[in-house]
Amino acid sequence: MRARSFPEVVSTSDAYALLGLTGPADGAVLTAAFRTAIKAARPDAPGGSETRFRKVIAAWRLIQRETAPLALAPPLRAAPAMPVIGLSPGIALNGGRVEVRLGRRTLRVRVPAGLRSGEHLRLKAAGDGGVDLFLPVLVRGDGRLSAVGDDLYMTFPVPPRLLEDGGRLEIETHAGPRSAWLVAGCQPLRLRLRNLGLPARGARPQGHLFVTLQPSEEAPSAAEDLLVRFTRVWTPDRLAA
């Protein structure tokens, strides 16, 4: 005569109790409860045993079997990704117009000055049914300037001798030439030019321009810099006067 086998766990209520739960739980809570219960039931753990270990596994399998969906849910149709409005640092500084592709349409949008990456631009009645669209903004570097938050960044070549000896440095920025004084031996890698970043807009403050000094043998020397500034000021008409 064969012995009848009995299930380790006979009901889902017992199964939830073995996992330390008082009733049904969602997937994340249920998984966390099972992991805690199976860890405590291990034969080598204090208070654990082989029998308890088997019952926890049986409880988990019973719950999985009883709560499994009868049929697969239909796949959700992913919403089309919204286009990103890419701006150059110049457009972010001064505003302007950019083209935005919406499906088969191409819109020419006016962009106000001072937009930052991560903000959204509202296109009135541009969506289906005439709803407003809020498109994310990304300020991309143009090879000369890049933007992070409120601030702009650029790299400027400097003669190594000027970094060693110190002296006056004139930096060509998007807002025109700006002067800085380098101290001998300090060799700063980055300078901050105040209030030359993205303009203030709403609650966002005026940003700064950070200039990374890059040693370069091809950069003009201090004497050449003086000559450039001299020729900029003393035009032929002024010399002839």
PDB file of C-alpha atoms in Angstrom:
ATOM      1  CA  MET A   1       0.000   0.000   0.000  1.00  0.00           C
ATOM      2  CA  ARG A   2       1.459   3.317  -1.085  1.00  0.00           C
ATOM      3  CA  ALA A   3       1.554   6.223   1.362  1.00  0.00           C
ATOM      4  CA  ARG A   4      -0.342   9.286   0.267  1.00  0.00           C
ATOM      5  CA  SER A   5       1.676  12.494  -0.049  1.00  0.00           C
ATOM      6  CA  PHE A   6       0.297  15.662   1.481  1.00  0.00           C
ATOM      7  CA  PRO A   7       1.168  19.178   0.281  1.00  0.00           C
ATOM      8  CA  GLU A   8       3.532  21.206   2.434  1.00  0.00           C
ATOM      9  CA  VAL A   9       1.112  24.191   2.343  1.00  0.00           C
ATOM     10  CA  VAL A  10      -2.616  23.695   1.864  1.00  0.00           C
ATOM     11  CA  SER A  11      -3.939  27.256   1.379  1.00  0.00           C
ATOM     12  CA  THR A  12      -2.824  30.658   0.199  1.00  0.00           C
ATOM     13  CA  SER A  13      -3.610  32.147   3.618  1.00  0.00           C
ATOM     14  CA  ASP A  14      -1.103  29.712   5.167  1.00  0.00           C
ATOM     15  CA  ALA A  15       1.334  30.553   2.395  1.00  0.00           C
ATOM     16  CA  TYR A  16       1.136  34.292   3.092  1.00  0.00           C
ATOM     17  CA  ALA A  17       1.540  33.627   6.817  1.00  0.00           C
ATOM     18  CA  LEU A  18       4.701  31.601   6.182  1.00  0.00           C
ATOM     19  CA  LEU A  19       6.117  34.594   4.334  1.00  0.00           C
ATOM     20  CA  GLY A  20       5.244  36.884   7.241  1.00  0.00           C
ATOM     21  CA  LEU A  21       2.338  38.554   5.429  1.00  0.00           C
ATOM     22  CA  THR A  22      -1.228  39.027   6.639  1.00  0.00           C
ATOM     23  CA  GLY A  23      -2.702  38.914   3.152  1.00  0.00           C
ATOM     24  CA  PRO A  24      -2.064  39.461  -0.550  1.00  0.00           C
ATOM     25  CA  ALA A  25       0.692  41.904  -1.483  1.00  0.00           C
ATOM     26  CA  ASP A  26       2.021  43.401  -4.670  1.00  0.00           C
ATOM     27  CA  GLY A  27       5.020  42.004  -6.507  1.00  0.00           C
ATOM     28  CA  ALA A  28       7.798  44.040  -4.877  1.00  0.00           C
ATOM     29  CA  VAL A  29       6.513  43.508  -1.316  1.00  0.00           C
ATOM     30  CA  LEU A  30       5.862  39.827  -1.975  1.00  0.00           C
ATOM     31  CA  THR A  31       9.356  39.244  -3.361  1.00  0.00           C
ATOM     32  CA  ALA A  32      10.977  41.048  -0.429  1.00  0.00           C
ATOM     33  CA  ALA A  33       8.944  38.964   2.037  1.00  0.00           C
ATOM     34  CA  PHE A  34       9.970  35.717   0.352  1.00  0.00           C
ATOM     35  CA  ARG A  35      13.652  36.647   0.401  1.00  0.00           C
ATOM     36  CA  THR A  36      13.486  37.486   4.102  1.00  0.00           C
ATOM     37  CA  ALA A  37      11.568  34.300   4.952  1.00  0.00           C
ATOM     38  CA  ILE A  38      13.807  31.949   2.925  1.00  0.00           C
ATOM     39  CA  LYS A  39      16.919  33.469   4.464  1.00  0.00           C
ATOM     40  CA  ALA A  40      15.575  32.952   7.995  1.00  0.00           C
ATOM     41  CA  ALA A  41      14.407  29.374   7.193  1.00  0.00           C
ATOM     42  CA  ARG A  42      17.777  28.076   6.013  1.00  0.00           C
ATOM     43  CA  PRO A  43      18.911  25.049   8.014  1.00  0.00           C
ATOM     44  CA  ASP A  44      22.180  26.750   8.914  1.00  0.00           C
ATOM     45  CA  ALA A  45      20.430  29.893  10.189  1.00  0.00           C
ATOM     46  CA  PRO A  46      19.357  30.301  13.864  1.00  0.00           C
ATOM     47  CA  GLY A  47      15.798  28.956  14.180  1.00  0.00           C
ATOM     48  CA  GLY A  48      15.819  27.537  10.653  1.00  0.00           C
ATOM     49  CA  SER A  49      15.284  23.946   9.587  1.00  0.00           C
ATOM     50  CA  GLU A  50      14.991  21.817   6.493  1.00  0.00           C
ATOM     51  CA  THR A  51      11.242  21.426   7.010  1.00  0.00           C
ATOM     52  CA  ARG A  52      10.652  25.135   7.355  1.00  0.00           C
ATOM     53  CA  PHE A  53      12.876  25.786   4.343  1.00  0.00           C
ATOM     54  CA  ARG A  54      10.761  23.426   2.196  1.00  0.00           C
ATOM     55  CA  LYS A  55       7.518  25.006   3.434  1.00  0.00           C
ATOM     56  CA  VAL A  56       8.638  28.536   2.522  1.00  0.00           C
ATOM     57  CA  ILE A  57       9.504  27.386  -0.993  1.00  0.00           C
ATOM     58  CA  ALA A  58       6.154  25.582  -1.272  1.00  0.00           C
ATOM     59  CA  ALA A  59       4.349  28.702  -0.052  1.00  0.00           C
ATOM     60  CA  TRP A  60       6.077  30.824  -2.678  1.00  0.00           C
ATOM     61  CA  ARG A  61       5.205  28.368  -5.449  1.00  0.00           C
ATOM     62  CA  LEU A  62       1.558  28.161  -4.330  1.00  0.00           C
ATOM     63  CA  ILE A  63       1.192  31.944  -4.305  1.00  0.00           C
ATOM     64  CA  GLN A  64       2.829  32.193  -7.731  1.00  0.00           C
ATOM     65  CA  ARG A  65       0.496  29.507  -9.080  1.00  0.00           C
ATOM     66  CA  GLU A  66      -2.670  30.954  -7.568  1.00  0.00           C
ATOM     67  CA  THR A  67      -1.964  34.570  -8.553  1.00  0.00           C
ATOM     68  CA  ALA A  68      -0.633  33.941 -12.064  1.00  0.00           C
ATOM     69  CA  PRO A  69      -2.788  35.638 -14.734  1.00  0.00           C
ATOM     70  CA  LEU A  70      -4.946  33.309 -16.816  1.00  0.00           C
ATOM     71  CA  ALA A  71      -3.895  34.994 -20.013  1.00  0.00           C
ATOM     72  CA  LEU A  72      -1.143  37.326 -21.074  1.00  0.00           C
ATOM     73  CA  ALA A  73      -2.083  40.971 -21.041  1.00  0.00           C
ATOM     74  CA  PRO A  74      -1.975  42.656 -24.448  1.00  0.00           C
ATOM     75  CA  PRO A  75       1.289  44.509 -25.040  1.00  0.00           C
ATOM     76  CA  LEU A  76       1.096  48.186 -24.314  1.00  0.00           C
ATOM     77  CA  ARG A  77       1.717  50.436 -27.249  1.00  0.00           C
ATOM     78  CA  ALA A  78       4.552  52.753 -26.385  1.00  0.00           C
ATOM     79  CA  ALA A  79       3.790  56.422 -26.801  1.00  0.00           C
ATOM     80  CA  PRO A  80       5.919  58.120 -29.438  1.00  0.00           C
ATOM     81  CA  ALA A  81       8.917  59.864 -27.982  1.00  0.00           C
ATOM     82  CA  MET A  82       8.647  63.629 -27.849  1.00  0.00           C
ATOM     83  CA  PRO A  83      11.270  65.483 -29.869  1.00  0.00           C
ATOM     84  CA  VAL A  84      13.984  67.393 -28.045  1.00  0.00           C
ATOM     85  CA  ILE A  85      14.607  71.024 -28.890  1.00  0.00           C
ATOM     86  CA  GLY A  86      18.354  71.261 -29.404  1.00  0.00           C
ATOM     87  CA  LEU A  87      19.855  74.710 -28.913  1.00  0.00           C
ATOM     88  CA  SER A  88      23.315  76.016 -29.571  1.00  0.00           C
ATOM     89  CA  PRO A  89      24.910  78.084 -26.776  1.00  0.00           C
ATOM     90  CA  GLY A  90      24.451  81.153 -28.975  1.00  0.00           C
ATOM     91  CA  ILE A  91      20.686  80.603 -29.230  1.00  0.00           C
ATOM     92  CA  ALA A  92      20.520  79.933 -25.492  1.00  0.00           C
ATOM     93  CA  LEU A  93      22.348  83.226 -24.881  1.00  0.00           C
ATOM     94  CA  ASN A  94      20.469  85.496 -27.258  1.00  0.00           C
ATOM     95  CA  GLY A  95      17.312  83.659 -28.284  1.00  0.00           C
ATOM     96  CA  GLY A  96      16.340  83.030 -31.879  1.00  0.00           C
ATOM     97  CA  ARG A  97      14.440  80.583 -34.063  1.00  0.00           C
ATOM     98  CA  VAL A  98      14.887  76.827 -34.395  1.00  0.00           C
ATOM     99  CA  GLU A  99      13.161  74.154 -36.465  1.00  0.00           C
ATOM    100  CA  VAL A 100      11.246  71.385 -34.668  1.00  0.00           C
ATOM    101  CA  ARG A 101      10.102  68.242 -36.482  1.00  0.00           C
ATOM    102  CA  LEU A 102       6.724  66.901 -35.317  1.00  0.00           C
ATOM    103  CA  GLY A 103       5.850  63.831 -37.336  1.00  0.00           C
ATOM    104  CA  ARG A 104       5.520  65.067 -40.893  1.00  0.00           C
ATOM    105  CA  ARG A 105       5.396  68.691 -39.825  1.00  0.00           C
ATOM    106  CA  THR A 106       8.314  71.048 -39.420  1.00  0.00           C
ATOM    107  CA  LEU A 107       7.678  74.035 -37.168  1.00  0.00           C
ATOM    108  CA  ARG A 108       9.826  77.130 -36.913  1.00  0.00           C
ATOM    109  CA  VAL A 109       9.766  78.066 -33.250  1.00  0.00           C
ATOM    110  CA  ARG A 110      10.906  81.283 -31.591  1.00  0.00           C
ATOM    111  CA  VAL A 111      13.073  80.539 -28.557  1.00  0.00           C
ATOM    112  CA  PRO A 112      13.505  83.122 -25.775  1.00  0.00           C
ATOM    113  CA  ALA A 113      16.954  83.913 -24.433  1.00  0.00           C
ATOM    114  CA  GLY A 114      18.086  82.133 -21.294  1.00  0.00           C
ATOM    115  CA  LEU A 115      16.646  78.618 -21.717  1.00  0.00           C
ATOM    116  CA  ARG A 116      18.600  75.906 -19.892  1.00  0.00           C
ATOM    117  CA  SER A 117      18.937  72.176 -20.515  1.00  0.00           C
ATOM    118  CA  GLY A 118      16.138  70.300 -18.786  1.00  0.00           C
ATOM    119  CA  GLU A 119      13.595  73.091 -19.099  1.00  0.00           C
ATOM    120  CA  HIS A 120      10.561  72.795 -21.366  1.00  0.00           C
ATOM    121  CA  LEU A 121       9.300  75.050 -24.130  1.00  0.00           C
ATOM    122  CA  ARG A 122       5.551  75.282 -24.649  1.00  0.00           C
ATOM    123  CA  LEU A 123       4.219  75.081 -28.193  1.00  0.00           C
ATOM    124  CA  LYS A 124       0.683  76.409 -28.143  1.00  0.00           C
ATOM    125  CA  ALA A 125      -1.932  74.193 -29.858  1.00  0.00           C
ATOM    126  CA  ALA A 126       0.805  72.179 -31.602  1.00  0.00           C
ATOM    127  CA  GLY A 127      -0.386  68.748 -30.444  1.00  0.00           C
ATOM    128  CA  ASP A 128      -3.180  66.497 -31.654  1.00  0.00           C
ATOM    129  CA  GLY A 129      -6.564  68.087 -31.072  1.00  0.00           C
ATOM    130  CA  GLY A 130      -4.999  71.503 -30.561  1.00  0.00           C
ATOM    131  CA  VAL A 131      -3.448  70.725 -27.171  1.00  0.00           C
ATOM    132  CA  ASP A 132      -0.288  72.457 -26.015  1.00  0.00           C
ATOM    133  CA  LEU A 133       2.998  70.574 -26.211  1.00  0.00           C
ATOM    134  CA  PHE A 134       5.812  70.926 -23.699  1.00  0.00           C
ATOM    135  CA  LEU A 135       9.063  69.877 -25.343  1.00  0.00           C
ATOM    136  CA  PRO A 136      12.330  69.352 -23.403  1.00  0.00           C
ATOM    137  CA  VAL A 137      15.286  71.615 -24.138  1.00  0.00           C
ATOM    138  CA  LEU A 138      18.910  70.535 -24.544  1.00  0.00           C
ATOM    139  CA  VAL A 139      21.737  73.057 -24.970  1.00  0.00           C
ATOM    140  CA  ARG A 140      24.420  71.318 -27.026  1.00  0.00           C
ATOM    141  CA  GLY A 141      28.018  72.457 -27.262  1.00  0.00           C
ATOM    142  CA  ASP A 142      29.113  73.939 -30.577  1.00  0.00           C
ATOM    143  CA  GLY A 143      32.828  73.113 -30.331  1.00  0.00           C
ATOM    144  CA  ARG A 144      33.680  76.467 -28.769  1.00  0.00           C
ATOM    145  CA  LEU A 145      31.136  76.893 -25.987  1.00  0.00           C
ATOM    146  CA  SER A 146      29.276  74.376 -23.858  1.00  0.00           C
ATOM    147  CA  ALA A 147      26.620  74.903 -21.185  1.00  0.00           C
ATOM    148  CA  VAL A 148      26.054  73.249 -17.814  1.00  0.00           C
ATOM    149  CA  GLY A 149      23.157  74.683 -15.826  1.00  0.00           C
ATOM    150  CA  ASP A 150      23.473  78.467 -15.741  1.00  0.00           C
ATOM    151  CA  ASP A 151      27.146  78.551 -16.723  1.00  0.00           C
ATOM    152  CA  LEU A 152      29.081  78.442 -19.970  1.00  0.00           C
ATOM    153  CA  TYR A 153      32.461  76.785 -20.510  1.00  0.00           C
ATOM    154  CA  MET A 154      35.198  77.298 -23.067  1.00  0.00           C
ATOM    155  CA  THR A 155      38.862  76.473 -23.633  1.00  0.00           C
ATOM    156  CA  PHE A 156      41.414  79.164 -24.472  1.00  0.00           C
ATOM    157  CA  PRO A 157      45.020  78.580 -25.638  1.00  0.00           C
ATOM    158  CA  VAL A 158      47.729  80.282 -23.583  1.00  0.00           C
ATOM    159  CA  PRO A 159      51.518  80.427 -24.153  1.00  0.00           C
ATOM    160  CA  PRO A 160      53.263  78.214 -21.545  1.00  0.00           C
ATOM    161  CA  ARG A 161      55.677  81.061 -20.809  1.00  0.00           C
ATOM    162  CA  LEU A 162      52.791  83.305 -19.754  1.00  0.00           C
ATOM    163  CA  LEU A 163      51.564  80.643 -17.333  1.00  0.00           C
ATOM    164  CA  GLU A 164      55.064  80.397 -15.845  1.00  0.00           C
ATOM    165  CA  ASP A 165      55.911  84.121 -15.658  1.00  0.00           C
ATOM    166  CA  GLY A 166      52.443  85.565 -15.164  1.00  0.00           C
ATOM    167  CA  GLY A 167      51.113  88.672 -16.829  1.00  0.00           C
ATOM    168  CA  ARG A 168      48.124  90.116 -18.584  1.00  0.00           C
ATOM    169  CA  LEU A 169      45.952  87.825 -20.683  1.00  0.00           C
ATOM    170  CA  GLU A 170      43.246  88.937 -23.074  1.00  0.00           C
ATOM    171  CA  ILE A 171      40.563  86.329 -23.720  1.00  0.00           C
ATOM    172  CA  GLU A 172      38.280  86.437 -26.733  1.00  0.00           C
ATOM    173  CA  THR A 173      34.809  85.582 -25.449  1.00  0.00           C
ATOM    174  CA  HIS A 174      31.354  85.563 -26.991  1.00  0.00           C
ATOM    175  CA  ALA A 175      30.840  89.000 -25.391  1.00  0.00           C
ATOM    176  CA  GLY A 176      34.095  90.444 -26.768  1.00  0.00           C
ATOM    177  CA  PRO A 177      37.630  90.562 -25.323  1.00  0.00           C
ATOM    178  CA  ARG A 178      38.041  90.286 -21.561  1.00  0.00           C
ATOM    179  CA  SER A 179      41.262  90.800 -19.629  1.00  0.00           C
ATOM    180  CA  ALA A 180      42.654  88.684 -16.799  1.00  0.00           C
ATOM    181  CA  TRP A 181      45.890  88.862 -14.813  1.00  0.00           C
ATOM    182  CA  LEU A 182      47.822  85.652 -14.248  1.00  0.00           C
ATOM    183  CA  VAL A 183      50.076  85.353 -11.200  1.00  0.00           C
ATOM    184  CA  ALA A 184      53.505  83.824 -11.826  1.00  0.00           C
ATOM    185  CA  GLY A 185      53.801  80.238 -10.652  1.00  0.00           C
ATOM    186  CA  CYS A 186      50.114  79.769  -9.831  1.00  0.00           C
ATOM    187  CA  GLN A 187      49.250  78.426 -13.256  1.00  0.00           C
ATOM    188  CA  PRO A 188      45.455  78.439 -12.852  1.00  0.00           C
ATOM    189  CA  LEU A 189      43.744  75.834 -14.970  1.00  0.00           C
ATOM    190  CA  ARG A 190      40.408  77.639 -15.033  1.00  0.00           C
ATOM    191  CA  LEU A 191      39.277  81.238 -14.721  1.00  0.00           C
ATOM    192  CA  ARG A 192      35.796  82.485 -13.887  1.00  0.00           C
ATOM    193  CA  LEU A 193      34.500  85.499 -15.771  1.00  0.00           C
ATOM    194  CA  ARG A 194      31.512  86.755 -13.836  1.00  0.00           C
ATOM    195  CA  ASN A 195      28.109  87.307 -15.439  1.00  0.00           C
ATOM    196  CA  LEU A 196      29.115  86.028 -18.877  1.00  0.00           C
ATOM    197  CA  GLY A 197      27.042  82.851 -18.668  1.00  0.00           C
ATOM    198  CA  LEU A 198      23.413  82.350 -19.619  1.00  0.00           C
ATOM    199  CA  PRO A 199      21.240  85.395 -18.854  1.00  0.00           C
ATOM    200  CA  ALA A 200      18.960  85.510 -15.845  1.00  0.00           C
ATOM    201  CA  ARG A 201      15.489  84.134 -16.550  1.00  0.00           C
ATOM    202  CA  GLY A 202      12.680  83.722 -14.045  1.00  0.00           C
ATOM    203  CA  ALA A 203      14.155  82.304 -10.855  1.00  0.00           C
ATOM    204  CA  ARG A 204      17.417  81.318 -12.578  1.00  0.00           C
ATOM    205  CA  PRO A 205      20.310  83.723 -11.866  1.00  0.00           C
ATOM    206  CA  GLN A 206      22.820  85.123 -14.317  1.00  0.00           C
ATOM    207  CA  GLY A 207      25.486  82.496 -15.019  1.00  0.00           C
ATOM    208  CA  HIS A 208      29.244  82.818 -15.384  1.00  0.00           C
ATOM    209  CA  LEU A 209      31.771  81.888 -18.040  1.00  0.00           C
ATOM    210  CA  PHE A 210      34.473  79.419 -16.997  1.00  0.00           C
ATOM    211  CA  VAL A 211      37.580  79.482 -19.178  1.00  0.00           C
ATOM    212  CA  THR A 212      39.977  76.535 -19.114  1.00  0.00           C
ATOM    213  CA  LEU A 213      43.506  77.682 -19.944  1.00  0.00           C
ATOM    214  CA  GLN A 214      45.219  75.252 -22.275  1.00  0.00           C
ATOM    215  CA  PRO A 215      49.006  75.592 -22.705  1.00  0.00           C
ATOM    216  CA  SER A 216      49.787  75.898 -26.405  1.00  0.00           C
ATOM    217  CA  GLU A 217      52.992  76.798 -28.221  1.00  0.00           C
ATOM    218  CA  GLU A 218      50.866  78.159 -31.065  1.00  0.00           C
ATOM    219  CA  ALA A 219      49.084  80.705 -28.870  1.00  0.00           C
ATOM    220  CA  PRO A 220      50.159  84.319 -29.507  1.00  0.00           C
ATOM    221  CA  SER A 221      52.735  85.731 -27.100  1.00  0.00           C
ATOM    222  CA  ALA A 222      52.217  88.769 -24.910  1.00  0.00           C
ATOM    223  CA  ALA A 223      54.044  90.959 -27.454  1.00  0.00           C
ATOM    224  CA  GLU A 224      51.767  89.735 -30.226  1.00  0.00           C
ATOM    225  CA  ASP A 225      48.780  90.395 -27.999  1.00  0.00           C
ATOM    226  CA  LEU A 226      49.913  93.989 -27.471  1.00  0.00           C
ATOM    227  CA  LEU A 227      50.322  94.399 -31.214  1.00  0.00           C
ATOM    228  CA  VAL A 228      46.831  93.082 -31.862  1.00  0.00           C
ATOM    229  CA  ARG A 229      45.334  95.468 -29.328  1.00  0.00           C
ATOM    230  CA  PHE A 230      47.365  98.354 -30.726  1.00  0.00           C
ATOM    231  CA  THR A 231      46.171  97.742 -34.274  1.00  0.00           C
ATOM    232  CA  ARG A 232      42.599  97.380 -33.030  1.00  0.00           C
ATOM    233  CA  VAL A 233      42.699 100.841 -31.415  1.00  0.00           C
ATOM    234  CA  TRP A 234      45.057 102.747 -33.704  1.00  0.00           C
ATOM    235  CA  THR A 235      43.402 102.441 -37.086  1.00  0.00           C
ATOM    236  CA  PRO A 236      45.043 103.955 -40.210  1.00  0.00           C
ATOM    237  CA  ASP A 237      42.635 106.886 -40.065  1.00  0.00           C
ATOM    238  CA  ARG A 238      43.548 107.632 -36.466  1.00  0.00           C
ATOM    239  CA  LEU A 239      47.295 107.365 -37.162  1.00  0.00           C
ATOM    240  CA  ALA A 240      46.965 109.795 -40.088  1.00  0.00           C
ATOM    241  CA  ALA A 241      45.111 112.377 -37.994  1.00  0.00           C
TER     242      ALA A 241
END
